[in-house]
Coordinates of C-alpha atoms and ligand atoms in Angstrom, one line a residue:
Chain F
M27 CA 41.0 40.0 -11.5
Q28 CA 40.4 43.6 -12.2
Y29 CA 37.0 44.9 -10.9
N30 CA 35.9 48.4 -10.4
W31 CA 33.8 48.5 -7.3
N32 CA 31.1 51.0 -7.4
W33 CA 28.5 50.7 -4.7
G34 CA 27.2 54.1 -5.6
V35 CA 25.6 52.7 -8.6
L36 CA 22.9 51.1 -6.4
L37 CA 21.8 54.5 -5.3
Q38 CA 21.7 56.1 -8.7
E39 CA 18.5 56.3 -10.8
P40 CA 17.1 54.5 -12.5
Y41 CA 18.9 51.5 -10.8
L42 CA 17.7 52.3 -7.3
G43 CA 14.2 52.5 -8.7
W44 CA 14.6 49.1 -10.4
L45 CA 15.8 47.5 -7.2
I46 CA 12.9 48.9 -5.2
S47 CA 10.4 47.8 -7.9
G48 CA 12.0 44.4 -7.9
V49 CA 11.6 44.0 -4.2
G50 CA 8.0 45.1 -4.6
W51 CA 7.2 42.5 -7.3
T52 CA 8.9 39.8 -5.3
I53 CA 6.7 40.5 -2.3
A54 CA 3.7 40.9 -4.5
V55 CA 4.2 37.5 -6.3
A56 CA 5.1 35.7 -3.1
S57 CA 2.3 37.0 -1.0
A58 CA -0.5 36.6 -3.5
A59 CA 0.8 33.1 -4.3
W60 CA 0.9 32.4 -0.5
V61 CA -2.8 33.3 -0.2
I62 CA -3.6 30.7 -2.9
A63 CA -1.2 28.1 -1.4
F64 CA -2.5 28.5 2.1
T65 CA -6.2 28.5 1.2
L66 CA -6.1 25.8 -1.5
G67 CA -3.5 23.8 0.5
S68 CA -5.7 23.7 3.6
V69 CA -8.7 22.5 1.6
V70 CA -6.7 19.8 -0.2
G71 CA -4.9 18.8 3.1
V72 CA -8.2 18.4 4.9
A73 CA -9.7 16.5 2.0
R74 CA -6.9 14.0 2.2
T75 CA -8.0 13.1 5.8
L76 CA -11.8 13.0 5.2
P77 CA -13.8 9.8 5.5
N78 CA -15.1 10.3 1.9
R79 CA -13.1 8.2 -0.6
W80 CA -13.7 10.5 -3.6
A81 CA -12.5 13.6 -1.7
R82 CA -9.4 11.7 -0.6
G83 CA -8.7 10.4 -4.1
V84 CA -8.9 13.8 -5.9
A85 CA -6.8 15.4 -3.2
T86 CA -4.2 12.8 -3.3
A87 CA -4.0 13.0 -7.1
Y88 CA -3.6 16.8 -6.9
V89 CA -0.7 16.5 -4.4
E90 CA 1.1 13.8 -6.3
L91 CA 0.8 15.6 -9.6
L92 CA 1.7 19.1 -8.5
R93 CA 4.4 18.1 -6.1
N94 CA 6.3 15.9 -8.5
V95 CA 6.5 18.2 -11.6
P96 CA 9.3 20.7 -11.4
L97 CA 8.0 24.2 -10.6
L98 CA 9.8 25.7 -13.7
V99 CA 8.0 23.2 -15.9
Q100 CA 4.7 24.1 -14.3
L101 CA 5.2 27.8 -14.8
F102 CA 5.9 27.2 -18.5
I103 CA 2.8 25.0 -18.7
W104 CA 0.6 27.8 -17.2
Y105 CA 2.1 30.4 -19.4
F106 CA 2.4 28.7 -22.8
V107 CA 0.2 25.6 -22.7
V108 CA -2.9 26.3 -20.6
P109 CA -4.1 29.3 -22.7
E110 CA -4.1 27.0 -25.7
L111 CA -6.1 24.3 -23.9
L112 CA -8.9 26.6 -22.8
P113 CA -12.1 27.0 -24.7
D114 CA -11.5 29.5 -27.6
D115 CA -13.2 32.4 -25.9
W116 CA -11.4 32.1 -22.7
G117 CA -8.0 31.4 -24.4
R118 CA -8.4 34.6 -26.4
W119 CA -9.3 36.6 -23.3
V120 CA -6.3 35.2 -21.4
K121 CA -4.0 36.1 -24.3
R122 CA -5.3 39.5 -25.0
D123 CA -7.1 40.9 -22.0
L124 CA -5.8 39.2 -18.8
P125 CA -4.4 42.0 -16.7
L126 CA -0.7 41.7 -15.8
P127 CA -0.5 38.3 -17.6
E128 CA 3.1 37.4 -16.4
Y129 CA 2.3 38.4 -12.9
T130 CA -1.0 36.6 -12.8
T131 CA 0.5 33.4 -14.3
A132 CA 3.4 33.4 -11.9
V133 CA 1.1 33.8 -8.9
I134 CA -1.2 31.0 -10.1
G135 CA 1.7 28.6 -10.9
L136 CA 3.6 29.3 -7.7
G137 CA 0.4 29.2 -5.6
F138 CA -0.9 25.9 -7.0
Y139 CA 2.5 24.3 -6.7
T140 CA 3.0 25.5 -3.1
A141 CA -0.5 24.4 -2.2
S142 CA 0.5 20.8 -2.8
R143 CA 3.3 21.2 -0.3
V144 CA 1.1 23.1 2.2
A145 CA -1.5 20.3 1.8
E146 CA 1.0 17.7 2.9
Q147 CA 1.8 19.7 6.0
V148 CA -1.9 20.2 6.9
R149 CA -2.5 16.5 6.4
S150 CA 0.4 15.5 8.7
G151 CA -0.8 18.1 11.3
I152 CA -4.3 16.6 11.3
E153 CA -2.9 13.0 11.4
S154 CA -0.8 13.9 14.4
I155 CA -4.0 14.3 16.4
S156 CA -5.1 11.1 18.1
R157 CA -8.2 9.3 16.8
G158 CA -9.7 9.7 20.3
Q159 CA -10.1 13.4 19.7
S160 CA -12.3 12.8 16.7
M161 CA -14.2 10.1 18.7
A162 CA -14.9 12.6 21.5
G163 CA -16.0 15.3 19.1
Y164 CA -18.4 12.9 17.2
A165 CA -19.6 11.4 20.5
S166 CA -20.8 14.9 21.6
G167 CA -22.8 15.3 18.4
L168 CA -20.5 17.5 16.4
T169 CA -20.7 17.1 12.6
T170 CA -17.6 16.4 10.6
L171 CA -17.5 20.1 9.6
Q172 CA -17.7 21.2 13.2
L173 CA -15.2 18.7 14.3
Y174 CA -12.6 20.0 11.8
R175 CA -13.5 23.6 12.5
Y176 CA -13.4 23.6 16.3
V177 CA -11.3 20.6 17.3
L178 CA -8.9 19.3 14.6
L179 CA -7.8 22.3 12.6
P180 CA -7.0 24.7 15.5
V181 CA -4.6 22.1 16.9
A182 CA -3.3 21.0 13.5
F183 CA -2.4 24.5 12.4
R184 CA -0.6 25.2 15.7
V185 CA 1.4 22.0 15.3
I186 CA 2.5 22.9 11.8
V187 CA 3.6 26.5 12.2
P188 CA 7.3 25.6 11.9
P189 CA 7.0 23.7 8.6
L190 CA 4.6 26.3 7.2
T191 CA 7.2 29.0 8.0
S192 CA 9.6 27.1 5.9
E193 CA 7.1 26.8 3.0
F194 CA 6.5 30.5 3.3
L195 CA 10.2 31.3 3.0
T196 CA 10.5 28.9 0.1
I197 CA 7.8 30.7 -1.8
F198 CA 9.9 33.9 -1.6
K199 CA 12.9 32.1 -3.0
N200 CA 10.9 30.3 -5.6
S201 CA 9.3 33.6 -6.7
S202 CA 12.6 34.3 -8.5
L203 CA 11.6 31.7 -11.1
A204 CA 8.9 34.2 -12.2
L205 CA 11.6 36.0 -14.1
T206 CA 11.6 33.2 -16.7
I207 CA 8.2 34.2 -17.8
G208 CA 9.0 37.9 -17.7
V209 CA 8.1 39.2 -14.2
L210 CA 10.6 41.9 -13.3
E211 CA 11.1 40.9 -9.7
L212 CA 14.2 41.3 -7.6
T213 CA 16.4 38.7 -9.4
A214 CA 15.4 39.9 -12.8
Q215 CA 16.1 43.6 -11.9
S216 CA 19.5 42.7 -10.5
R217 CA 20.3 41.0 -13.7
Q218 CA 19.1 44.0 -15.7
I219 CA 21.3 46.3 -13.6
T220 CA 24.2 44.1 -14.2
E221 CA 23.6 44.3 -18.0
Y222 CA 23.4 48.1 -18.0
T223 CA 26.2 48.8 -15.5
F224 CA 28.5 45.7 -15.4
Q225 CA 28.3 46.0 -11.6
G226 CA 27.1 42.5 -11.1
F227 CA 28.7 42.0 -7.7
E228 CA 26.9 45.1 -6.3
A229 CA 23.6 44.3 -7.9
F230 CA 23.5 40.7 -6.7
T231 CA 24.8 41.6 -3.3
A232 CA 21.9 44.0 -3.0
A233 CA 19.5 41.2 -4.1
T234 CA 21.0 38.8 -1.6
V235 CA 20.7 41.3 1.2
M236 CA 17.1 42.0 0.3
Y237 CA 16.2 38.3 0.3
V238 CA 17.9 37.9 3.7
V239 CA 16.0 40.9 5.1
I240 CA 12.7 39.4 3.8
T241 CA 13.5 36.0 5.2
L242 CA 14.4 37.4 8.6
T243 CA 11.2 39.4 8.7
V244 CA 9.1 36.5 7.9
T245 CA 10.8 34.3 10.4
A246 CA 10.4 36.9 13.1
G247 CA 6.7 37.3 12.2
M248 CA 6.0 33.6 12.3
S249 CA 7.7 33.0 15.6
L250 CA 5.5 35.7 17.0
V251 CA 2.5 33.8 15.6
E252 CA 3.9 30.6 17.1
R253 CA 4.2 32.3 20.5
R254 CA 0.8 33.8 20.5
A255 CA -0.8 30.5 19.5
R256 CA 1.0 28.4 22.1
I257 CA -1.3 26.3 24.2
P258 CA -0.6 26.3 28.0
G259 CA 0.5 22.9 29.1
F260 CA 0.2 21.3 25.7
I261 CA 2.9 19.0 24.4
A262 CA 2.5 17.9 20.8
K263 CA 3.0 14.2 20.3
G264 CA 5.7 12.9 18.0
G265 CA 6.9 16.5 17.2
Chain B
M76 CA -33.1 2.5 27.4
I77 CA -30.2 0.7 25.5
E78 CA -31.1 -2.5 23.7
I79 CA -28.3 -4.5 22.0
R80 CA -29.5 -7.5 20.0
D81 CA -27.2 -10.0 18.2
I82 CA -24.4 -7.7 17.2
D83 CA -21.7 -9.1 14.9
K84 CA -18.8 -6.9 14.0
W85 CA -15.8 -7.6 11.8
Y86 CA -12.6 -5.6 11.3
G87 CA -11.7 -6.7 7.9
T88 CA -11.8 -10.5 8.2
T89 CA -11.4 -10.8 12.0
Q90 CA -14.6 -10.9 13.9
V91 CA -14.4 -8.9 17.1
L92 CA -18.1 -9.1 18.3
R93 CA -20.1 -12.3 18.1
A94 CA -23.8 -12.2 18.6
C95 CA -23.6 -9.8 21.5
S96 CA -26.9 -9.1 23.2
T97 CA -27.6 -7.2 26.4
S98 CA -29.6 -4.2 27.6
V99 CA -29.5 -1.3 30.0
A100 CA -32.8 -0.2 31.5
K101 CA -33.5 3.3 32.5
G102 CA -31.7 4.2 35.7
E103 CA -29.7 1.0 35.6
V104 CA -25.9 0.7 35.9
V105 CA -24.3 -2.1 33.9
V106 CA -20.6 -2.8 34.3
V107 CA -18.8 -4.5 31.4
C108 CA -15.6 -6.3 32.1
G109 CA -13.3 -8.9 30.5
P110 CA -9.7 -9.4 29.3
S111 CA -7.9 -7.1 27.1
G112 CA -9.0 -7.3 23.4
S113 CA -12.3 -9.0 24.3
G114 CA -14.3 -6.3 22.5
K115 CA -15.5 -4.1 25.4
S116 CA -14.5 -0.8 23.8
T117 CA -15.8 -1.9 20.5
L118 CA -19.2 -2.8 21.9
I119 CA -19.6 0.4 23.8
K120 CA -18.6 2.4 20.8
C121 CA -21.3 0.6 18.7
V122 CA -23.9 2.0 21.2
N123 CA -23.5 5.6 20.0
G124 CA -22.5 4.7 16.4
L125 CA -18.8 5.5 16.7
E126 CA -18.2 2.1 15.3
P127 CA -20.4 0.6 12.6
F128 CA -21.5 -3.0 13.0
Q129 CA -22.5 -5.5 10.3
N130 CA -25.3 -7.6 11.9
G131 CA -27.9 -7.0 14.6
E132 CA -29.6 -4.1 16.0
I133 CA -29.0 -1.5 18.7
T134 CA -31.6 1.0 19.9
V135 CA -31.2 3.8 22.3
D136 CA -34.4 5.2 23.7
G137 CA -36.2 3.5 20.8
V138 CA -33.9 5.1 18.1
P139 CA -32.2 2.5 15.9
V140 CA -28.4 3.4 15.9
G141 CA -27.5 1.4 12.8
D142 CA -30.3 2.8 10.6
R143 CA -29.3 4.9 7.6
G144 CA -32.1 7.3 8.4
T145 CA -31.1 8.0 11.9
N146 CA -29.6 11.4 12.6
L147 CA -26.5 10.1 14.5
S148 CA -25.4 13.6 15.5
K149 CA -28.7 14.2 17.3
L150 CA -28.7 10.8 19.0
R151 CA -25.1 11.2 20.1
A152 CA -25.8 14.6 21.6
R153 CA -28.1 12.8 24.0
I154 CA -25.6 10.1 25.0
G155 CA -22.6 11.2 27.1
M156 CA -19.3 9.4 26.6
V157 CA -16.2 9.4 28.7
F158 CA -12.9 7.9 27.3
Q159 CA -9.9 6.3 28.8
N160 CA -7.6 9.1 27.8
F161 CA -10.0 11.9 28.7
E162 CA -9.9 13.4 25.2
L163 CA -10.3 17.0 26.3
Y164 CA -9.6 19.5 23.6
P165 CA -6.1 20.8 24.4
H166 CA -6.4 24.3 22.9
M167 CA -9.5 25.2 24.8
T168 CA -10.0 26.2 28.4
V169 CA -11.9 23.9 30.7
T170 CA -15.0 26.0 30.4
A171 CA -14.7 26.2 26.6
N172 CA -14.4 22.4 26.5
I173 CA -17.7 22.1 28.4
C174 CA -19.4 24.7 26.3
L175 CA -18.5 23.7 22.8
A176 CA -21.1 21.0 22.1
Q177 CA -23.7 22.8 24.2
E178 CA -23.4 25.8 21.8
K179 CA -22.7 24.1 18.5
V180 CA -24.9 21.1 18.8
L181 CA -27.7 22.1 21.2
G182 CA -27.7 25.7 20.2
R183 CA -27.5 27.1 23.7
S184 CA -26.4 30.6 24.2
K185 CA -22.9 31.3 25.4
A186 CA -24.2 32.6 28.8
E187 CA -26.5 29.6 29.2
A188 CA -23.6 27.2 28.4
E189 CA -21.2 28.9 30.7
A190 CA -23.7 28.9 33.6
K191 CA -24.2 25.2 33.0
A192 CA -20.4 24.7 32.9
A193 CA -19.9 26.6 36.1
G194 CA -22.5 24.5 37.9
L195 CA -21.0 21.2 36.8
L196 CA -17.5 22.3 37.6
S197 CA -18.5 23.1 41.1
R198 CA -20.2 19.8 41.3
V199 CA -17.0 17.9 40.3
G200 CA -15.0 20.2 42.6
L201 CA -13.0 22.0 39.9
S202 CA -14.4 25.5 40.0
E203 CA -11.1 27.2 40.5
H204 CA -9.7 25.5 37.4
A205 CA -12.4 26.8 35.0
R206 CA -10.0 29.0 33.0
K207 CA -7.1 26.6 32.8
H208 CA -6.2 24.5 29.8
P209 CA -6.4 20.7 30.1
G210 CA -2.6 20.4 29.9
Q211 CA -2.3 22.2 33.2
L212 CA -4.5 19.7 35.1
S213 CA -3.7 16.3 36.6
G214 CA -5.2 13.2 35.0
G215 CA -7.9 12.8 37.6
Q216 CA -8.9 16.5 37.2
Q217 CA -9.0 16.1 33.4
Q218 CA -11.3 13.1 33.7
R219 CA -13.6 14.9 36.0
V220 CA -13.8 17.8 33.5
A221 CA -14.5 15.2 30.8
I222 CA -17.4 13.8 32.9
A223 CA -18.7 17.4 33.4
R224 CA -18.4 18.0 29.6
A225 CA -20.6 14.9 28.9
L226 CA -23.1 15.8 31.6
A227 CA -23.5 19.3 30.2
M228 CA -25.5 17.9 27.4
D229 CA -28.1 16.6 29.8
P230 CA -27.6 13.0 28.5
I231 CA -30.3 10.3 28.9
A232 CA -27.4 7.8 29.4
M233 CA -23.7 7.8 30.0
L234 CA -21.1 5.5 28.4
F235 CA -17.7 5.1 30.2
D236 CA -14.8 3.3 28.5
E237 CA -12.2 2.4 31.2
P238 CA -12.4 5.9 32.7
T239 CA -9.8 5.2 35.4
S240 CA -7.3 3.0 33.6
A241 CA -5.0 5.8 32.5
L242 CA -4.9 7.3 36.0
D243 CA -2.3 7.1 38.7
P244 CA -3.7 5.0 41.6
E245 CA -4.1 8.0 43.9
M246 CA -6.4 9.7 41.4
I247 CA -8.7 6.8 40.7
N248 CA -11.0 7.5 43.7
E249 CA -11.7 11.1 42.9
V250 CA -13.1 10.0 39.6
L251 CA -14.9 6.9 40.9
E252 CA -16.6 9.1 43.6
V253 CA -18.1 11.3 40.9
M254 CA -19.3 8.2 39.1
V255 CA -20.8 6.6 42.2
E256 CA -22.7 9.8 42.9
L257 CA -24.0 9.9 39.3
A258 CA -25.2 6.3 39.7
Q259 CA -26.9 6.9 42.9
E260 CA -28.8 9.8 41.4
G261 CA -30.3 7.4 38.9
M262 CA -28.2 8.0 35.8
T263 CA -28.4 5.2 33.2
M264 CA -24.8 4.0 32.8
M265 CA -22.8 1.5 30.8
V266 CA -19.4 1.3 32.3
V267 CA -16.4 -0.6 31.0
T268 CA -14.1 -1.0 33.9
H269 CA -12.0 -3.4 36.0
E270 CA -12.8 -1.5 39.2
M271 CA -14.7 -4.3 40.9
G272 CA -15.1 -2.1 44.0
F273 CA -17.2 0.2 41.9
A274 CA -19.1 -2.6 40.4
R275 CA -19.9 -4.1 43.8
K276 CA -21.0 -0.7 45.1
V277 CA -23.3 0.6 42.4
A278 CA -23.7 -1.9 39.5
D279 CA -27.0 -3.5 39.0
R280 CA -25.7 -6.0 36.5
V281 CA -22.3 -7.2 35.3
V282 CA -21.5 -8.2 31.8
F283 CA -18.4 -10.3 31.2
M284 CA -16.9 -10.5 27.7
D285 CA -14.3 -12.8 26.3
K286 CA -13.1 -13.1 22.7
G287 CA -15.9 -11.0 21.3
E288 CA -18.6 -12.8 23.1
I289 CA -20.8 -11.9 26.1
V290 CA -20.1 -14.9 28.2
E291 CA -22.0 -13.8 31.3
D292 CA -24.7 -11.3 31.9
A293 CA -25.9 -11.5 35.5
E294 CA -27.2 -9.6 38.5
K295 CA -24.3 -8.2 40.4
D296 CA -24.7 -10.5 43.4
A297 CA -25.0 -13.5 41.3
F298 CA -21.9 -12.6 39.3
F299 CA -19.7 -12.0 42.3
G300 CA -21.2 -14.8 44.3
T301 CA -21.2 -17.7 41.8
P302 CA -19.9 -16.8 38.3
R303 CA -21.2 -19.6 36.2
S304 CA -18.5 -19.7 33.5
D305 CA -14.9 -20.9 34.0
R306 CA -13.6 -17.9 32.1
A307 CA -15.4 -15.4 34.3
Q308 CA -14.1 -17.2 37.4
Q309 CA -10.5 -17.2 36.1
F310 CA -10.8 -13.5 35.2
L311 CA -12.3 -12.6 38.6
S312 CA -9.7 -14.5 40.6
K313 CA -6.9 -12.8 38.6
I314 CA -8.1 -9.3 39.0
L315 CA -9.3 -9.7 42.6
H316 CA -6.1 -11.3 43.7
H317 CA -4.1 -8.7 41.9
I318 CA -5.8 -6.1 44.0
Ligands
ATP283 N1 -9.5 -0.2 14.4 C1 -9.3 -1.5 14.5 N2 -8.9 -2.2 13.5 C2 -8.7 -3.6 13.6 N3 -8.8 -4.3 14.7 C3 -9.2 -3.6 15.8 C4 -9.4 -2.2 15.8 N4 -9.8 -1.8 17.0 C5 -9.8 -2.9 17.8 N5 -9.4 -4.0 17.1 C6 -9.4 -5.4 17.6 O1 -10.7 -5.7 18.1 C7 -10.6 -6.5 19.2 C8 -11.4 -5.9 20.3 O2 -10.8 -4.6 20.7 P1 -11.4 -3.7 21.8 O3 -10.6 -2.5 21.9 O4 -12.8 -3.6 21.7 O5 -11.0 -4.6 23.1 P2 -11.1 -4.2 24.6 O6 -11.9 -5.3 25.3 O7 -11.6 -2.8 24.8 O8 -9.6 -4.3 25.1 P3 -8.8 -3.3 26.2 O9 -9.1 -3.9 27.5 O10 -7.4 -3.6 25.8 O11 -9.3 -1.9 26.0 C9 -9.1 -6.6 19.5 O12 -8.6 -7.8 19.1 C10 -8.5 -5.5 18.7 O13 -7.2 -5.9 18.3
MG284 MG1 -10.8 -1.0 25.5

């Protein structure tokens, strides 16, 4: 195989700029989607453990639906189908005036999908706590809201830091699917550099290195969180 | 203070309480005993509404527990409860454990709650552990914190569900001592326990349960002197000989 290595291409403009902008969009998509995933996922996960049957039913339906449809299909649905289903006014607004339509759609699609996975982690975290803890909280007069806020969630979230870390990493990797609806994130930019320069090895090596750097940073950050949140003398049951 | 009248309770199709009736007067100490699975925990949890029941009526200080209109949170705040497995909140310090419901339920200020916690911790002999987490304490120490946590709410009655069953033998006494002291100060107490020494010392009455029924409900001396039912006799001879 004859291949002309040229690492220098990565440092030339406009390609360097493209790479940097790609990293920026990857981080922007993943972080905004994570905010949605974490918030909505926590609400849905909590709802799955509530005494109220309706809350549980709706939350379960959400998780089963979102978790079992491929993410790529969901992105296409958000991008191509949802605007058609909206009331006319809204649909027109989405198609014409929505700021950064590709980006916004990718964030919503990825966020809602990942929320279903976060919800499952939150639920399992809450369920790992013995029923006696809830009994003790209720017995002292706490309301359900207070029980979750002060007793169950602080422990549940500590227990699920490791699985949440892995969901957070997955959201960065899944953000590459945003290229299919036109977001020029890291993977899309690498492909574009390849098309302009025929230096695919260099471009995708750069992308790989960037993803690894992001992953290592997130992992380090989360293990810091884990250490800061560690409870003295506490051993979680059942892991 | 606590009136229990004709309580029936089912879990699905199995009946776990059958027409249970008893009462605990103000300042009285009632010990509930009986074989495993006889419904002792279930009965005591009905008293503060932690378990719903299908028939009958329970009132605490005149407030009907099973009524839809009853503010259960308010009622529970006035009834202290101590569990077999302590159930301290693992992520909070000992002091925070004792302050949580004082602040969030009773609306006390942080300073007020902490002063109360400090007083109770010194009373149960744990002042130097105030800033530790539950996981750093022995079982006996955790249970004494749990008792302090319940007392911090200035309860009108205390419920205990086998408070010493999860403890190593050498720690049982440190917990029983606190309970005896409470009883002698006139606290209204309903105590599920197999510690017959405790019952002999401070109980006014003993309730014996078997298969969801209250088989015997007698003055302490009558119960230990001449238990009327065969089942109570058998049970007593088993646990007394065991000790
Ligand atoms: N959540 C539940 N669902 C179904 N059955 C239950 C539940 N909790 C308890 N039971 C059943 O109810 C009966 C009474 O249980 P309970 O815990 O009140 O007994 P206990 O006298 O406290 O026993 P132990 O000495 O073992 O604590 C038992 O047969 C038990 O299996
Ligand atoms: Mg029990």
